[in-house]
Coordinates of C-alpha atoms and ligand atoms in Angstrom, one line a residue:
X731 CA 90.1 111.3 1.2
X732 CA 90.4 115.0 1.7
X733 CA 87.0 115.2 3.5
X734 CA 88.1 112.4 5.8
X735 CA 91.4 114.2 6.6
X736 CA 89.5 117.4 7.3
X737 CA 87.0 115.6 9.6
X738 CA 89.8 114.0 11.5
X739 CA 91.5 117.3 12.0
X740 CA 88.3 119.0 13.1
X741 CA 87.5 116.1 15.4
X742 CA 91.0 116.2 17.0
X743 CA 90.8 120.0 17.5
X744 CA 87.3 119.7 19.0
X745 CA 88.4 117.0 21.4
X746 CA 91.5 119.0 22.4
X747 CA 89.2 121.8 23.5
X748 CA 86.7 119.7 25.5
X749 CA 86.3 121.4 28.8
X750 CA 85.6 118.1 30.6
X751 CA 89.3 117.0 30.1
X752 CA 91.4 117.1 33.3
X753 CA 93.9 119.4 31.6
X754 CA 91.5 121.7 29.8
X755 CA 92.1 125.4 30.2
X756 CA 88.5 126.2 29.1
X757 CA 86.8 124.7 32.2
X758 CA 88.0 127.4 34.5
X759 CA 87.4 126.8 38.2
X760 CA 89.3 129.7 39.7
X761 CA 89.6 133.5 39.1
X762 CA 93.2 133.4 37.7
X763 CA 92.4 130.7 35.2
X764 CA 89.2 132.5 34.3
X765 CA 91.2 135.7 33.6
X766 CA 93.7 133.9 31.5
X767 CA 91.0 132.1 29.5
X768 CA 89.3 135.5 28.9
X769 CA 92.6 137.0 27.5
X770 CA 93.0 133.9 25.3
X771 CA 89.4 134.3 23.9
X772 CA 90.0 138.1 23.2
X773 CA 93.2 137.4 21.4
X774 CA 91.7 134.5 19.5
X775 CA 88.9 136.6 18.2
X776 CA 91.1 139.5 17.4
X777 CA 93.4 137.1 15.5
X778 CA 90.4 135.5 13.8
X779 CA 89.1 138.9 12.7
X780 CA 92.5 139.9 11.2
X781 CA 92.9 136.5 9.5
X782 CA 89.4 136.7 7.8
X783 CA 89.8 140.4 6.9
X784 CA 93.3 140.0 5.4
X785 CA 92.7 136.7 3.6
X786 CA 89.3 137.9 2.4
X787 CA 90.8 141.1 0.9
X788 CA 93.6 139.0 -0.7
X789 CA 91.2 136.5 -2.3
X790 CA 88.9 139.4 -3.5
X791 CA 91.9 141.2 -5.0
X792 CA 93.2 138.0 -6.7
X793 CA 89.9 137.5 -8.5
X794 CA 88.8 141.1 -9.1
X795 CA 92.1 142.3 -10.5
X796 CA 93.1 139.2 -12.3
X797 CA 94.9 139.9 -15.6
X798 CA 92.6 139.1 -18.5
X799 CA 93.3 138.6 -22.2
X800 CA 93.7 141.9 -23.9
X801 CA 94.6 143.8 -20.8
X802 CA 97.3 146.3 -21.2
X803 CA 99.7 147.5 -18.4
X804 CA 97.9 148.3 -15.2
X805 CA 97.7 151.9 -14.0
X806 CA 101.0 152.8 -12.4
X807 CA 100.4 154.5 -9.0
X808 CA 102.6 155.5 -6.1
X809 CA 101.7 156.7 -2.6
X810 CA 98.2 156.9 -1.1
X811 CA 98.2 159.0 2.0
X812 CA 94.7 158.0 3.1
X813 CA 95.5 154.3 2.8
X814 CA 98.8 154.6 4.6
X815 CA 97.1 156.4 7.5
X816 CA 94.4 153.7 7.6
X817 CA 96.8 150.8 7.8
X818 CA 98.8 152.5 10.5
X819 CA 95.8 153.3 12.6
X820 CA 94.0 150.0 12.2
X821 CA 96.8 147.9 13.7
X822 CA 97.1 150.4 16.6
X823 CA 93.5 149.9 17.4
X824 CA 93.7 146.1 17.1
X825 CA 96.8 146.1 19.4
X826 CA 95.0 148.3 22.0
X827 CA 92.1 145.9 22.0
X828 CA 94.5 143.0 22.8
X829 CA 96.8 144.9 25.1
X830 CA 94.2 146.3 27.6
X831 CA 93.0 142.9 29.0
X832 CA 96.6 141.5 28.7
X833 CA 98.2 144.2 30.8
X834 CA 95.3 144.1 33.2
X835 CA 95.7 140.3 33.4
X836 CA 99.5 140.6 34.1
X837 CA 98.8 143.0 37.0
X838 CA 95.9 140.8 38.3
X839 CA 98.1 137.7 38.3
X840 CA 101.1 139.4 39.8
X841 CA 99.8 139.6 43.4
X842 CA 97.2 137.7 45.3
X843 CA 94.2 139.8 46.6
X844 CA 95.3 138.7 50.1
X845 CA 99.1 138.6 49.8
X846 CA 101.2 136.7 52.4
X847 CA 102.1 140.0 54.0
X848 CA 98.4 140.4 54.9
X849 CA 97.9 136.9 56.2
X850 CA 97.3 135.0 52.9
X851 CA 98.4 131.4 52.7
X852 CA 101.9 131.0 51.2
X853 CA 103.5 127.8 49.9
X854 CA 107.0 127.1 48.8
X855 CA 106.9 124.9 45.6
X856 CA 110.2 123.4 44.6
X857 CA 110.8 121.6 41.3
X858 CA 113.0 118.5 41.2
X859 CA 113.7 116.1 38.3
X860 CA 110.9 114.8 38.3
X861 CA 108.6 115.6 41.2
X862 CA 107.2 118.6 43.1
X863 CA 108.1 119.4 46.7
X864 CA 105.7 121.6 48.7
X865 CA 106.3 123.3 52.0
X866 CA 103.7 125.0 54.1
X867 CA 104.4 127.3 57.0
X868 CA 103.7 125.5 60.3
X869 CA 100.4 126.9 61.6
X870 CA 101.6 126.9 65.3
X871 CA 105.3 127.4 64.9
X872 CA 106.6 130.3 62.7
X873 CA 110.2 128.9 62.5
X874 CA 109.2 125.6 60.9
X875 CA 107.8 124.3 57.7
X876 CA 105.7 121.2 56.9
X877 CA 107.2 119.3 53.9
X878 CA 105.5 116.9 51.5
X879 CA 105.6 115.9 47.9
X880 CA 103.4 115.8 44.8
X881 CA 100.1 116.7 46.5
X882 CA 98.9 120.1 47.3
X883 CA 95.9 120.9 49.6
X884 CA 94.3 124.3 49.5
X885 CA 91.3 125.9 51.2
X886 CA 88.4 126.6 48.8
X887 CA 87.8 130.3 48.0
X888 CA 91.1 131.6 49.4
X889 CA 94.0 132.9 47.3
X890 CA 97.2 130.9 47.8
X891 CA 100.6 132.4 46.9
X892 CA 103.4 130.1 45.7
X893 CA 107.1 130.9 45.9
X894 CA 108.6 129.0 43.0
X895 CA 112.0 127.4 43.0
X896 CA 114.0 124.6 41.5
X897 CA 117.0 122.5 42.7
X898 CA 118.1 121.5 39.2
X899 CA 116.7 122.6 35.9
X900 CA 113.8 124.9 34.9
X901 CA 110.4 123.5 35.6
X902 CA 107.0 125.1 35.4
X903 CA 104.0 125.0 37.7
X904 CA 100.7 124.5 35.9
X905 CA 97.2 123.6 37.2
X906 CA 95.2 124.0 34.0
X907 CA 91.8 124.6 35.6
X908 CA 93.2 127.0 38.3
X909 CA 96.3 128.9 37.0
X910 CA 99.6 128.8 35.3
X911 CA 102.1 128.5 33.9
X912 CA 105.0 130.1 35.7
X913 CA 108.6 128.9 35.4
X914 CA 110.4 127.4 38.5
X915 CA 113.9 128.6 37.9
X916 CA 116.9 127.8 40.1
X917 CA 118.1 130.8 42.1
X918 CA 115.3 133.0 40.9
X919 CA 112.2 134.1 42.9
X920 CA 109.2 133.6 40.7
X921 CA 105.8 133.5 42.3
X922 CA 102.2 132.7 41.3
X923 CA 98.9 132.8 43.0
X924 CA 95.8 130.7 42.5
X925 CA 92.4 130.1 44.0
X926 CA 89.9 127.3 43.6
X927 CA 86.2 128.4 43.6
X928 CA 84.9 124.9 44.4
X929 CA 86.1 121.8 46.1
X930 CA 87.6 119.0 44.0
X931 CA 90.8 117.3 42.9
X932 CA 92.6 119.1 40.1
X933 CA 95.5 117.9 37.9
X934 CA 98.8 119.7 37.9
X935 CA 101.7 119.2 35.5
X936 CA 105.2 120.5 34.9
X937 CA 104.9 122.6 31.8
X938 CA 108.5 123.1 30.9
X939 CA 110.6 120.4 29.2
X940 CA 113.0 119.3 32.0
X941 CA 114.4 116.0 30.8
X942 CA 113.3 112.5 29.8
X943 CA 110.6 112.1 32.5
X944 CA 109.2 115.6 32.1
X945 CA 105.8 114.1 31.1
X946 CA 105.8 112.1 34.3
X947 CA 106.2 115.2 36.5
X948 CA 102.7 115.6 37.7
X949 CA 100.9 116.5 40.9
X950 CA 97.3 116.8 42.3
X951 CA 95.6 119.7 44.0
X952 CA 93.0 118.9 46.5
X953 CA 90.7 121.9 47.2
X954 CA 88.7 121.5 50.4
X955 CA 86.9 123.5 53.1
X956 CA 88.9 125.5 55.5
X957 CA 88.2 123.1 58.3
X958 CA 89.2 120.0 56.3
X959 CA 92.3 121.8 55.1
X960 CA 93.3 122.7 58.7
X961 CA 92.7 119.1 59.8
X962 CA 94.8 117.8 56.9
X963 CA 97.7 120.2 57.7
X964 CA 97.5 119.2 61.3
X965 CA 97.7 115.5 60.4
X966 CA 100.6 116.1 58.0
X967 CA 102.6 117.9 60.8
X968 CA 102.4 114.7 63.0
X969 CA 105.4 112.3 63.3
X970 CA 105.4 109.2 61.2
X971 CA 103.3 106.2 62.3
X972 CA 105.3 103.6 64.2
X973 CA 104.6 100.2 62.7
X974 CA 103.9 97.2 65.0
X975 CA 103.2 94.5 62.5
X976 CA 106.3 92.2 62.1
X977 CA 106.7 92.6 58.3
X978 CA 106.3 96.4 58.5
X979 CA 108.8 96.5 61.4
X980 CA 111.2 94.5 59.2
X981 CA 110.6 96.9 56.4
X982 CA 111.4 99.9 58.6
X983 CA 114.8 98.3 59.5
X984 CA 115.4 97.7 55.9
X985 CA 114.5 101.2 55.0
X986 CA 117.5 102.3 57.1
X987 CA 119.9 99.6 56.3
X988 CA 119.3 99.6 52.5
X989 CA 120.1 103.4 52.4
X990 CA 116.6 104.8 51.7
X991 CA 117.0 107.3 54.6
X992 CA 119.9 108.9 52.8
X993 CA 117.5 110.6 50.4
X994 CA 114.0 110.2 52.0
X995 CA 113.0 111.9 55.2
X996 CA 110.3 110.4 57.5
X997 CA 109.9 113.6 59.4
X998 CA 107.6 116.2 57.9
X999 CA 108.9 119.2 59.8
X1000 CA 111.8 121.3 58.6
X1001 CA 113.3 124.2 60.4
X1002 CA 113.8 127.5 58.6
X1003 CA 117.2 129.2 58.8
X1004 CA 117.7 131.9 61.5
X1005 CA 116.8 134.7 59.1
X1006 CA 113.6 132.9 58.1
X1007 CA 114.9 131.4 54.8
X1008 CA 114.0 127.9 53.6
X1009 CA 116.9 125.4 53.8
X1010 CA 117.8 122.8 51.2
X1011 CA 115.9 119.5 51.8
X1012 CA 116.6 115.9 51.0
X1013 CA 117.2 114.6 47.5
X1014 CA 114.1 112.5 47.4
X1015 CA 110.4 113.1 48.3
X1016 CA 109.5 113.3 51.9
X1017 CA 107.7 110.1 52.8
X1018 CA 106.4 110.8 56.3
X1019 CA 102.7 110.5 55.2
X1020 CA 103.2 109.1 51.8
X1021 CA 100.4 106.5 52.1
X1022 CA 97.9 109.3 52.5
X1023 CA 98.6 110.7 49.1
X1024 CA 96.6 110.0 46.0
X1025 CA 99.7 110.1 43.7
X1026 CA 102.8 108.0 44.0
X1027 CA 106.1 109.1 42.5
X1028 CA 104.4 112.1 40.8
X1029 CA 102.6 109.9 38.3
X1030 CA 101.0 106.7 39.6
X1031 CA 97.4 107.1 40.7
X1032 CA 96.5 105.4 43.9
X1033 CA 92.8 106.0 43.6
X1034 CA 90.0 104.1 42.0
X1035 CA 88.2 105.9 39.2
X1036 CA 85.7 108.4 40.7
X1037 CA 87.2 108.2 44.2
X1038 CA 89.4 110.9 45.7
X1039 CA 90.7 108.7 48.6
X1040 CA 93.9 106.7 48.2
X1041 CA 93.1 103.0 47.9
X1042 CA 95.4 100.6 49.8
X1043 CA 95.3 97.9 47.2
X1044 CA 96.2 100.3 44.4
X1045 CA 98.9 101.9 46.6
X1046 CA 100.4 98.5 47.4
X1047 CA 100.5 97.5 43.8
X1048 CA 102.0 100.8 42.7
X1049 CA 104.6 100.6 45.4
X1050 CA 105.6 97.1 44.5
X1051 CA 105.9 98.0 40.8
X1052 CA 107.9 101.1 41.6
X1053 CA 110.4 99.6 44.1
X1054 CA 110.8 96.5 41.8
X1055 CA 111.7 98.5 38.7
X1056 CA 111.7 102.3 39.1
X1057 CA 113.7 102.8 35.8
X1058 CA 110.9 101.2 33.8
X1059 CA 108.2 103.4 35.4
X1060 CA 110.1 106.7 35.4
X1061 CA 113.1 106.6 33.1
X1062 CA 116.1 108.6 34.2
X1063 CA 115.1 108.9 37.9
X1064 CA 117.9 109.6 40.4
X1065 CA 116.9 106.6 42.6
X1066 CA 117.5 103.9 40.0
X1067 CA 120.7 105.7 38.9
X1068 CA 122.2 106.2 42.3
X1069 CA 120.8 104.0 45.0
X1070 CA 123.1 101.0 45.7
X1071 CA 120.2 98.5 45.7
X1072 CA 119.7 99.3 42.0
X1073 CA 123.3 99.9 40.9
X1074 CA 125.1 97.1 42.7
X1075 CA 123.7 93.7 41.8
X1076 CA 125.1 92.2 45.0
X1077 CA 122.8 94.6 47.0
X1078 CA 119.7 94.1 44.8
X1079 CA 116.4 93.8 46.8
X1080 CA 114.9 90.3 47.0
X1081 CA 111.2 89.7 46.7
X1082 CA 110.6 89.3 50.4
X1083 CA 112.6 92.5 51.1
X1084 CA 110.4 94.4 48.6
X1085 CA 107.3 93.1 50.4
X1086 CA 108.7 94.2 53.7
X1087 CA 109.4 97.7 52.4
X1088 CA 106.0 98.0 50.9
X1089 CA 104.4 96.8 54.1
X1090 CA 106.3 99.6 56.0
X1091 CA 105.5 102.3 53.5
X1092 CA 101.8 101.4 53.6
X1093 CA 101.7 102.3 57.3
X1094 CA 102.9 105.9 56.6
X1095 CA 99.4 107.3 56.5
Ligands
CUA468 CU1 109.8 119.5 35.3 CU2 109.1 119.4 33.1

């Protein structure tokens, strides 16, 4: 029984550390994550050394100096200068071993090798209950930002600086294989930088408990070549596609009349304030190019396994499930709590209306 329990625990620990997992911090694919993993390893081995040394000495003393029959009182001693100096110096040495890489790591993570002031890419990341908003500077127009949600594209091999913010509670930005975690605090300017060393799709997750759907607050990072990234940013800055198909046209009308536009923008460009500050956005995620994303509502995957491109069939199914019953998919979300189509039974969406909305949203590539 005990052996079985031990094997289960060892198995669980080994699985938790498997580098192939999407949220493993051991399979580092960028310099910041690599540095953080190195600090972890140093502190782990320092801790392991202290544990073995202290517990070993304890067990040795317990057996060696055990009271035996016939023993009288032990020798009474007080004070041992050599010992006291030793146990003062040993922790100092141990702390220095742990502190040097830690302090170096703090400085390394503090500022990107190419900071935004020297032309490095800068992204505003804003936490919402429960999704991520990202805003990029418009490449051709300094007074504007390109806004989107739950999906982040970055050029491979370039450091990207994130200005972290939140509109409600404290969230935390974490991309286990690239960098993290730094809190996104309302009215506080935290920042973080990261870099992907190879192309791929990486998992991101909110790492600070932020309410009932905290676990559903995810995003994806797509690292691609500079030219692919530029083309993507260009496509995201375009106006939304105008549907022609009758069902989609009907869906677009419904999108306005049912009140969706109150919270969701279908324009991806936002102006900055006169002094260059970002302005508050809409309550809900920007939907201008939502059908081009591989995630829906920060948690539903629109891709087939092994494929990084969104799949229309999966997207259609996810959209239908989501619009039909958002509360079941993402408990506590603002849309199901506040949108009239969910709170007022007389305004509830009918099946054919949901189909029209889905048909329209599917055109927003
Ligand atoms: Cu946002 Cu947890």
